[in-house]
CSV table of C-alpha atoms and ligand atoms in Angstrom, one decimal:
chain,number,residue,atom,x,y,z
A,934,MET,CA,11.8,-19.6,10.9
A,935,LEU,CA,14.0,-19.0,7.9
A,936,ILE,CA,14.0,-15.5,6.5
A,937,LYS,CA,14.8,-14.5,3.0
A,938,HIS,CA,14.6,-10.8,2.5
A,939,SER,CA,15.9,-9.6,-0.9
A,940,GLY,CA,14.0,-10.0,-4.1
A,941,ASP,CA,12.7,-13.5,-3.7
A,942,ILE,CA,10.1,-12.7,-6.3
A,943,PRO,CA,10.5,-10.6,-9.4
A,944,SER,CA,8.5,-7.4,-9.4
A,945,SER,CA,5.4,-7.4,-11.5
A,946,GLU,CA,2.3,-5.4,-11.9
A,947,ILE,CA,-0.5,-5.7,-9.4
A,948,THR,CA,-3.6,-6.7,-11.3
A,949,PRO,CA,-6.0,-3.8,-11.1
A,950,GLU,CA,-8.6,-4.2,-8.4
A,951,ALA,CA,-11.5,-3.7,-10.9
A,952,ILE,CA,-10.6,-6.9,-12.7
A,953,TYR,CA,-11.3,-8.8,-9.5
A,954,ASN,CA,-14.5,-7.2,-8.6
A,955,SER,CA,-16.6,-9.9,-10.0
A,956,ARG,CA,-16.0,-13.3,-8.5
A,957,ARG,CA,-17.7,-15.0,-11.3
A,958,ASP,CA,-15.4,-13.3,-13.7
A,959,PHE,CA,-12.3,-14.9,-12.3
A,960,MET,CA,-14.0,-18.3,-12.0
A,961,ARG,CA,-14.8,-18.1,-15.7
A,962,GLY,CA,-11.3,-17.2,-16.5
A,963,ALA,CA,-12.0,-13.6,-17.6
A,964,MET,CA,-9.1,-12.5,-15.4
A,965,SER,CA,-5.5,-12.7,-16.5
A,966,VAL,CA,-2.6,-11.6,-14.4
A,967,ALA,CA,0.1,-9.2,-15.6
A,968,ALA,CA,3.3,-10.5,-17.1
A,969,LEU,CA,6.0,-11.3,-14.6
A,970,GLY,CA,9.5,-10.0,-14.8
A,971,VAL,CA,12.7,-12.0,-14.3
A,972,GLY,CA,14.9,-11.6,-11.3
A,973,SER,CA,17.9,-13.5,-10.0
A,974,PHE,CA,15.9,-15.1,-7.2
A,975,ALA,CA,12.9,-15.8,-9.5
A,976,ALA,CA,11.1,-19.1,-8.9
A,977,PRO,CA,10.9,-21.1,-12.1
A,978,GLY,CA,7.1,-21.2,-11.9
A,979,LEU,CA,6.9,-17.5,-11.5
A,980,MET,CA,8.7,-16.8,-14.8
A,981,ALA,CA,6.0,-18.4,-16.9
A,982,ALA,CA,3.6,-16.6,-19.2
A,983,PRO,CA,0.7,-14.8,-17.6
A,984,THR,CA,-1.9,-17.2,-16.3
A,985,ASN,CA,-5.5,-17.2,-17.2
A,986,ILE,CA,-7.3,-18.5,-14.1
A,987,GLY,CA,-9.8,-20.3,-16.2
A,988,ASP,CA,-7.1,-22.4,-17.8
A,989,ILE,CA,-5.8,-23.7,-14.5
A,990,GLU,CA,-6.7,-27.3,-13.7
A,991,VAL,CA,-6.0,-28.4,-10.1
A,992,LYS,CA,-6.6,-32.1,-9.6
A,993,GLY,CA,-9.4,-33.1,-7.2
A,994,PRO,CA,-12.6,-35.2,-7.0
A,995,ASP,CA,-15.6,-34.0,-8.9
A,996,TRP,CA,-17.8,-33.6,-5.8
A,997,LEU,CA,-15.2,-31.1,-4.4
A,998,LYS,CA,-14.9,-29.2,-7.6
A,999,GLN,CA,-18.7,-28.8,-7.8
A,1000,GLN,CA,-18.9,-27.7,-4.2
A,1001,ILE,CA,-16.2,-25.1,-4.7
A,1002,ALA,CA,-17.9,-23.9,-7.9
A,1003,SER,CA,-21.1,-23.2,-6.1
A,1004,ALA,CA,-19.4,-21.3,-3.2
A,1005,ASN,CA,-21.2,-18.2,-1.9
A,1006,ALA,CA,-19.6,-14.9,-2.6
A,1007,ASN,CA,-17.2,-13.2,-0.1
A,1008,LYS,CA,-18.6,-11.4,2.9
A,1009,GLU,CA,-15.4,-9.7,4.0
A,1010,LYS,CA,-14.5,-6.6,2.2
A,1011,VAL,CA,-10.8,-6.2,1.3
A,1012,THR,CA,-10.1,-3.2,-1.0
A,1013,GLU,CA,-6.6,-4.2,-1.9
A,1014,ALA,CA,-5.8,-6.1,-5.1
A,1015,LEU,CA,-5.6,-9.9,-4.9
A,1016,THR,CA,-2.1,-11.4,-5.0
A,1017,PRO,CA,-1.8,-13.1,-8.4
A,1018,TYR,CA,-2.3,-16.9,-8.4
A,1019,GLU,CA,1.3,-17.6,-9.4
A,1020,HIS,CA,2.6,-15.9,-6.3
A,1021,ILE,CA,0.1,-17.5,-3.9
A,1022,THR,CA,1.0,-21.0,-5.3
A,1023,GLY,CA,4.7,-20.4,-6.1
A,1024,TYR,CA,6.0,-18.8,-2.9
A,1025,ASN,CA,5.2,-21.0,0.0
A,1026,ASN,CA,6.2,-22.1,3.5
A,1027,PHE,CA,5.5,-25.8,3.8
A,1028,TYR,CA,8.6,-27.3,5.6
A,1029,GLU,CA,7.4,-30.9,4.9
A,1030,TYR,CA,8.7,-30.1,1.4
A,1031,GLY,CA,11.9,-28.2,2.2
A,1032,TYR,CA,13.0,-24.7,3.4
A,1033,ASP,CA,13.0,-22.8,0.1
A,1034,LYS,CA,10.0,-20.8,-0.9
A,1035,THR,CA,9.9,-22.7,-4.2
A,1036,ASP,CA,10.2,-26.2,-2.7
A,1037,PRO,CA,6.5,-26.8,-2.0
A,1038,ALA,CA,5.4,-25.9,-5.6
A,1039,ALA,CA,8.2,-28.1,-7.0
A,1040,LYS,CA,7.7,-31.1,-4.7
A,1041,ALA,CA,4.3,-31.2,-3.2
A,1042,HIS,CA,2.7,-33.0,-6.2
A,1043,VAL,CA,3.7,-36.3,-4.7
A,1044,LEU,CA,1.1,-35.8,-1.9
A,1045,LYS,CA,-2.1,-37.7,-2.4
A,1046,PRO,CA,-4.8,-35.5,-0.8
A,1047,HIS,CA,-7.7,-37.7,-1.9
A,1048,PRO,CA,-9.1,-39.8,-0.3
A,1049,TRP,CA,-8.5,-38.0,3.1
A,1050,THR,CA,-9.8,-38.5,6.6
A,1051,VAL,CA,-9.8,-36.2,9.6
A,1052,GLU,CA,-9.9,-37.5,13.1
A,1053,ILE,CA,-11.9,-35.4,15.5
A,1054,ALA,CA,-11.2,-36.2,19.1
A,1055,GLY,CA,-11.0,-35.0,22.7
A,1056,GLU,CA,-13.5,-33.1,24.7
A,1057,ILE,CA,-16.5,-33.6,22.5
A,1058,ALA,CA,-19.7,-35.6,22.5
A,1059,ARG,CA,-19.3,-36.9,18.9
A,1060,PRO,CA,-15.7,-38.0,18.2
A,1061,GLY,CA,-14.8,-40.0,15.1
A,1062,THR,CA,-12.8,-40.3,12.0
A,1063,PHE,CA,-14.5,-38.7,9.0
A,1064,ALA,CA,-14.0,-38.8,5.3
A,1065,LEU,CA,-13.5,-35.3,4.0
A,1066,GLU,CA,-16.5,-35.7,1.8
A,1067,ASP,CA,-18.7,-36.4,4.8
A,1068,LEU,CA,-17.2,-33.5,6.7
A,1069,LEU,CA,-18.2,-31.2,3.9
A,1070,LYS,CA,-21.7,-32.7,3.4
A,1071,GLY,CA,-24.4,-30.1,4.0
A,1072,ILE,CA,-21.8,-27.3,4.2
A,1073,THR,CA,-22.1,-24.3,1.9
A,1074,LEU,CA,-18.7,-23.1,1.0
A,1075,GLU,CA,-17.9,-19.4,1.0
A,1076,GLU,CA,-15.3,-17.4,-0.8
A,1077,ARG,CA,-13.4,-15.2,1.7
A,1078,VAL,CA,-10.8,-12.7,0.6
A,1079,TYR,CA,-8.4,-12.2,3.5
A,1080,ARG,CA,-5.0,-10.6,4.0
A,1081,LEU,CA,-2.3,-13.2,5.0
A,1082,ARG,CA,0.7,-11.7,7.0
A,1083,CYS,CA,3.6,-14.0,7.5
A,1084,VAL,CA,5.8,-13.5,10.6
A,1085,GLU,CA,8.7,-13.1,8.1
A,1086,ALA,CA,7.2,-9.7,7.1
A,1087,TRP,CA,5.8,-10.6,3.7
A,1088,SER,CA,2.1,-10.6,2.9
A,1089,MET,CA,-0.5,-11.5,0.3
A,1090,VAL,CA,-4.3,-11.0,-0.3
A,1091,VAL,CA,-5.8,-14.4,-0.9
A,1092,PRO,CA,-9.3,-15.4,-2.2
A,1093,TRP,CA,-9.9,-18.6,-0.1
A,1094,VAL,CA,-12.8,-20.9,-0.5
A,1095,GLY,CA,-13.7,-22.5,2.7
A,1096,PHE,CA,-16.2,-22.8,5.6
A,1097,SER,CA,-16.5,-21.5,9.1
A,1098,LEU,CA,-14.7,-23.7,11.6
A,1099,ALA,CA,-17.4,-22.8,14.1
A,1100,ASP,CA,-19.9,-24.8,11.9
A,1101,LEU,CA,-17.8,-27.9,12.2
A,1102,ILE,CA,-17.2,-27.4,16.0
A,1103,LYS,CA,-20.9,-27.1,16.7
A,1104,ARG,CA,-21.6,-30.4,14.9
A,1105,VAL,CA,-19.2,-32.3,17.2
A,1106,GLU,CA,-20.7,-30.8,20.4
A,1107,PRO,CA,-17.7,-29.8,22.6
A,1108,THR,CA,-18.1,-30.4,26.3
A,1109,SER,CA,-17.5,-27.7,28.9
A,1110,LYS,CA,-13.9,-28.9,29.3
A,1111,ALA,CA,-13.1,-28.0,25.7
A,1112,LYS,CA,-11.0,-24.8,26.1
A,1113,TYR,CA,-8.6,-25.2,23.2
A,1114,VAL,CA,-8.5,-26.8,19.7
A,1115,ALA,CA,-5.3,-28.6,18.6
A,1116,PHE,CA,-4.6,-29.3,14.9
A,1117,THR,CA,-2.1,-31.8,13.4
A,1118,THR,CA,-0.8,-32.1,9.9
A,1119,LEU,CA,-0.3,-35.4,8.1
A,1120,GLU,CA,2.9,-37.3,8.9
A,1121,ARG,CA,3.7,-39.3,5.8
A,1122,PRO,CA,7.4,-39.2,5.0
A,1123,SER,CA,6.9,-41.2,1.8
A,1124,GLU,CA,5.0,-38.2,0.4
A,1125,MET,CA,6.6,-35.4,2.6
A,1126,PRO,CA,10.4,-35.6,2.0
A,1127,GLY,CA,11.1,-32.8,4.6
A,1128,GLN,CA,9.9,-35.2,7.3
A,1129,LYS,CA,12.8,-37.5,6.4
A,1130,SER,CA,15.5,-34.8,6.5
A,1131,SER,CA,18.0,-35.1,9.3
A,1132,PHE,CA,18.6,-31.3,9.1
A,1133,SER,CA,15.0,-30.6,10.1
A,1134,THR,CA,14.5,-28.8,13.4
A,1135,ILE,CA,10.8,-29.6,13.4
A,1136,ASP,CA,9.5,-32.4,15.7
A,1137,TRP,CA,7.0,-33.8,13.2
A,1138,PRO,CA,4.0,-33.7,12.7
A,1139,TYR,CA,3.5,-29.9,12.4
A,1140,ARG,CA,1.1,-28.8,15.1
A,1141,GLU,CA,-1.0,-25.7,15.8
A,1142,GLY,CA,-3.7,-24.6,18.2
A,1143,LEU,CA,-6.3,-22.0,19.0
A,1144,ARG,CA,-8.2,-20.9,22.0
A,1145,MET,CA,-11.9,-22.0,21.8
A,1146,ASP,CA,-13.2,-18.5,21.3
A,1147,GLU,CA,-10.6,-17.9,18.5
A,1148,ALA,CA,-11.7,-21.2,16.8
A,1149,MET,CA,-15.4,-20.2,17.1
A,1150,HIS,CA,-14.8,-16.7,15.7
A,1151,PRO,CA,-16.7,-16.1,12.4
A,1152,LEU,CA,-13.5,-15.0,10.6
A,1153,THR,CA,-11.8,-18.4,11.3
A,1154,ILE,CA,-12.2,-20.8,8.4
A,1155,LEU,CA,-11.0,-24.1,7.1
A,1156,ALA,CA,-10.1,-23.7,3.5
A,1157,VAL,CA,-10.4,-26.3,0.7
A,1158,GLY,CA,-9.9,-24.0,-2.3
A,1159,LEU,CA,-8.4,-20.7,-3.6
A,1160,TYR,CA,-9.2,-18.6,-6.6
A,1161,GLY,CA,-12.3,-20.7,-7.1
A,1162,LYS,CA,-10.2,-23.8,-7.6
A,1163,VAL,CA,-9.3,-26.9,-5.5
A,1164,LEU,CA,-6.6,-26.0,-3.0
A,1165,PRO,CA,-3.2,-26.9,-4.6
A,1166,ASN,CA,-1.0,-29.3,-2.5
A,1167,GLN,CA,1.6,-26.6,-1.8
A,1168,ASN,CA,-1.1,-24.5,-0.1
A,1169,GLY,CA,-2.1,-27.3,2.2
A,1170,ALA,CA,-4.5,-29.6,0.4
A,1171,PRO,CA,-7.0,-30.8,1.0
A,1172,LEU,CA,-7.8,-28.9,4.3
A,1173,ARG,CA,-6.0,-26.0,6.0
A,1174,LEU,CA,-6.7,-23.5,8.7
A,1175,VAL,CA,-7.0,-19.7,8.0
A,1176,VAL,CA,-7.0,-17.3,10.9
A,1177,PRO,CA,-6.6,-13.9,9.2
A,1178,TRP,CA,-5.6,-11.8,12.2
A,1179,LYS,CA,-2.7,-14.1,13.1
A,1180,TYR,CA,0.7,-14.7,11.6
A,1181,GLY,CA,0.8,-17.3,8.8
A,1182,PHE,CA,2.5,-20.0,10.8
A,1183,LYS,CA,-0.8,-20.6,12.6
A,1184,TYR,CA,-2.5,-21.5,9.2
A,1185,ILE,CA,-1.7,-25.2,9.6
A,1186,LYS,CA,-1.8,-27.2,6.3
A,1187,SER,CA,-3.0,-30.7,5.3
A,1188,ILE,CA,-4.9,-31.3,8.6
A,1189,VAL,CA,-5.5,-34.9,9.7
A,1190,LYS,CA,-6.5,-34.4,13.3
A,1191,ILE,CA,-8.6,-31.8,15.3
A,1192,GLU,CA,-8.6,-32.4,19.0
A,1193,PHE,CA,-10.4,-30.5,21.7
A,1194,THR,CA,-8.4,-30.1,24.9
A,1195,GLU,CA,-8.6,-28.6,28.3
A,1196,LYS,CA,-5.0,-27.4,28.3
A,1197,GLN,CA,-3.2,-25.2,25.8
A,1198,PRO,CA,-1.7,-27.5,23.2
A,1199,LYS,CA,1.9,-27.5,22.1
A,1200,THR,CA,2.5,-25.8,18.8
A,1201,THR,CA,5.4,-26.3,16.4
A,1202,TRP,CA,7.1,-22.9,16.3
A,1203,SER,CA,6.6,-22.2,20.0
A,1204,MET,CA,8.3,-25.6,20.7
A,1205,ILE,CA,11.3,-24.7,18.5
A,1206,ALA,CA,11.8,-21.0,19.6
A,1207,PRO,CA,9.4,-19.9,22.4
A,1208,ASP,CA,11.1,-16.5,22.7
A,1209,GLU,CA,10.4,-15.8,19.0
A,1210,TYR,CA,7.0,-17.4,18.2
A,1211,GLY,CA,4.2,-17.4,20.7
A,1212,PHE,CA,1.0,-19.4,21.0
A,1213,TYR,CA,-1.1,-16.4,20.1
A,1214,ALA,CA,0.9,-15.0,17.2
A,1215,ASN,CA,-1.5,-12.1,16.6
A,1216,VAL,CA,-0.3,-9.7,14.0
A,1217,ASN,CA,1.0,-6.6,15.8
A,1218,PRO,CA,3.2,-3.9,14.3
A,1219,GLN,CA,4.1,-2.7,17.8
A,1220,VAL,CA,5.6,-5.9,19.1
A,1221,SER,CA,8.8,-6.6,17.2
A,1222,HIS,CA,10.1,-10.1,16.6
A,1223,PRO,CA,13.4,-10.3,18.6
A,1224,ARG,CA,15.3,-10.2,15.3
A,1225,TRP,CA,13.3,-7.8,13.1
A,1226,SER,CA,10.6,-5.2,13.2
A,1227,GLN,CA,7.0,-6.1,12.5
A,1228,ALA,CA,6.0,-2.5,11.6
A,1229,GLU,CA,5.9,-3.1,7.8
A,1230,GLU,CA,5.5,-5.9,5.4
A,1231,ARG,CA,6.4,-6.7,1.7
A,1232,ARG,CA,3.1,-7.2,-0.1
A,1233,LEU,CA,3.6,-9.7,-2.9
A,1234,PRO,CA,4.4,-9.3,-5.7
A,1235,SER,CA,7.5,-7.7,-4.4
A,1236,GLY,CA,11.0,-7.4,-5.9
A,1237,LEU,CA,14.3,-5.5,-5.6
A,1238,LEU,CA,13.1,-2.6,-7.8
A,1239,ARG,CA,9.7,-2.4,-6.4
A,1240,PRO,CA,9.6,-3.9,-2.9
A,1241,ASN,CA,6.0,-2.8,-2.4
A,1242,ILE,CA,6.3,-2.1,1.3
A,1243,VAL,CA,3.0,-1.4,3.2
A,1244,PRO,CA,2.5,-0.7,6.9
A,1245,THR,CA,1.4,-3.6,9.0
A,1246,GLN,CA,-2.0,-3.2,10.8
A,1247,LEU,CA,-2.9,-4.3,14.3
A,1248,PHE,CA,-4.5,-7.7,14.1
A,1249,ASN,CA,-3.8,-7.5,10.3
A,1250,GLY,CA,-6.6,-5.0,9.9
A,1251,TYR,CA,-9.2,-7.1,11.7
A,1252,ALA,CA,-9.0,-5.3,15.1
A,1253,GLU,CA,-12.6,-4.2,15.0
A,1254,GLN,CA,-13.8,-7.8,14.8
A,1255,VAL,CA,-11.2,-9.5,17.2
A,1256,ALA,CA,-9.6,-7.0,19.6
A,1257,HIS,CA,-12.2,-7.8,22.2
A,1258,LEU,CA,-10.9,-11.4,22.5
A,1259,TYR,CA,-7.7,-10.0,24.0
A,1260,LYS,CA,-9.0,-7.0,26.0
A,1261,ASP,CA,-7.5,-8.0,29.3
A,1262,MET,CA,-4.3,-9.4,27.9
A,1263,ASP,CA,-0.8,-7.8,27.7
A,1264,LEU,CA,-0.1,-8.3,24.0
A,1265,ARG,CA,3.7,-8.0,24.6
A,1266,LYS,CA,3.6,-10.9,27.0
A,1267,PHE,CA,1.1,-13.1,25.0
A,1268,TYR,CA,2.7,-12.6,21.6
B,1529,LIG,N1,1.7,-26.0,7.8
B,1529,LIG,C1,2.5,-27.1,7.8
B,1529,LIG,N2,2.0,-28.3,8.0
B,1529,LIG,N3,3.8,-26.9,7.6
B,1529,LIG,C2,4.4,-25.7,7.4
B,1529,LIG,O1,5.6,-25.6,7.2
B,1529,LIG,N4,4.0,-23.3,7.3
B,1529,LIG,C3,3.3,-22.2,7.9
B,1529,LIG,C4,1.8,-22.3,7.5
B,1529,LIG,N5,1.3,-23.7,7.6
B,1529,LIG,C5,3.6,-24.6,7.4
B,1529,LIG,C6,2.2,-24.8,7.6
B,1529,LIG,C7,3.8,-20.9,7.5
B,1529,LIG,S1,5.2,-20.5,8.3
B,1529,LIG,C8,3.1,-20.0,6.7
B,1529,LIG,S2,3.6,-18.4,6.5
B,1529,LIG,C9,1.9,-20.5,6.0
B,1529,LIG,O2,1.6,-21.8,6.1
B,1529,LIG,C10,2.2,-20.2,4.5
B,1529,LIG,O3,1.1,-20.6,3.7
B,1529,LIG,P1,1.2,-20.5,2.1
B,1529,LIG,O4,2.4,-21.3,1.7
B,1529,LIG,O5,-0.1,-21.0,1.6
B,1529,LIG,O6,1.3,-19.0,1.8
């Protein structure tokens, strides 16, 4: 995974937490983020004037906008300030659009996330290919504010809108042979230029996987929105995985296939560098990456003058909810 350490994003003020206390406020656009500074590594989109969330229009079908607008409030309590919208949508990893953090925001507009279908296959009683709209029928979306910790040692706090993956899994009735869930991203080089690149080390499509108990965990969601808006393409529209106690590379974007398997599925980064990126990828400050420490992280917004370094927490701060899943496992071996 490519690492860029210094000052990728200019420093800026963290929006005071109080401003975010009311979800309805930011959906109505009462919130505006602080002015952004200018730095030598600044992404063009990040140098724009302060954004009023209410003014942002992300394209998407009306049915999805309405479902997102009526999402239930967040259940998880995160006391840290949310990362401003510009940073969440302007500093991305989405190698289908290139290796720079600014490539996805600049290029992902060519993706057509609607209409969209998801194939659900493997060890289940009810396989099929479902239109996104049908998958979301009868599902009440929820807002979930979670920390996101990238393996590259930067982090954000993101107000996702999504639904529990467990709700979807129960509907397709897994058989007793379903031990893992494998996820696959769209492979469409005409809309994903990185998939055409001869420099790419990735064997497309991007793949990820979870153990069944991880997939069924109440913290695990499939996101369709953020900040009360339709998920932007660069963040994995129209459907992406969010597993808050794991490193960000597990959060596979633009999912087109979900397959239930008996054997542990292959995953993109563990195929490329198995010594550096494991299947589990649980956030763990005590287990260093072979090339850097995982003890701390740069919380965005972060810049040269104000790097905003915070200590990394075991399981990204969700140990109370998830540590039992790994109680008999050596976390150094199963990284
Ligand atoms: N999904 C796909 N299909 N392709 C990718 O390159 N990058 C992963 C993950 N999901 C990636 C992906 C990595 S490395 C991270 S850290 C997160 O997406 C970043 O999500 P964000 O850009 O919304 O912050």
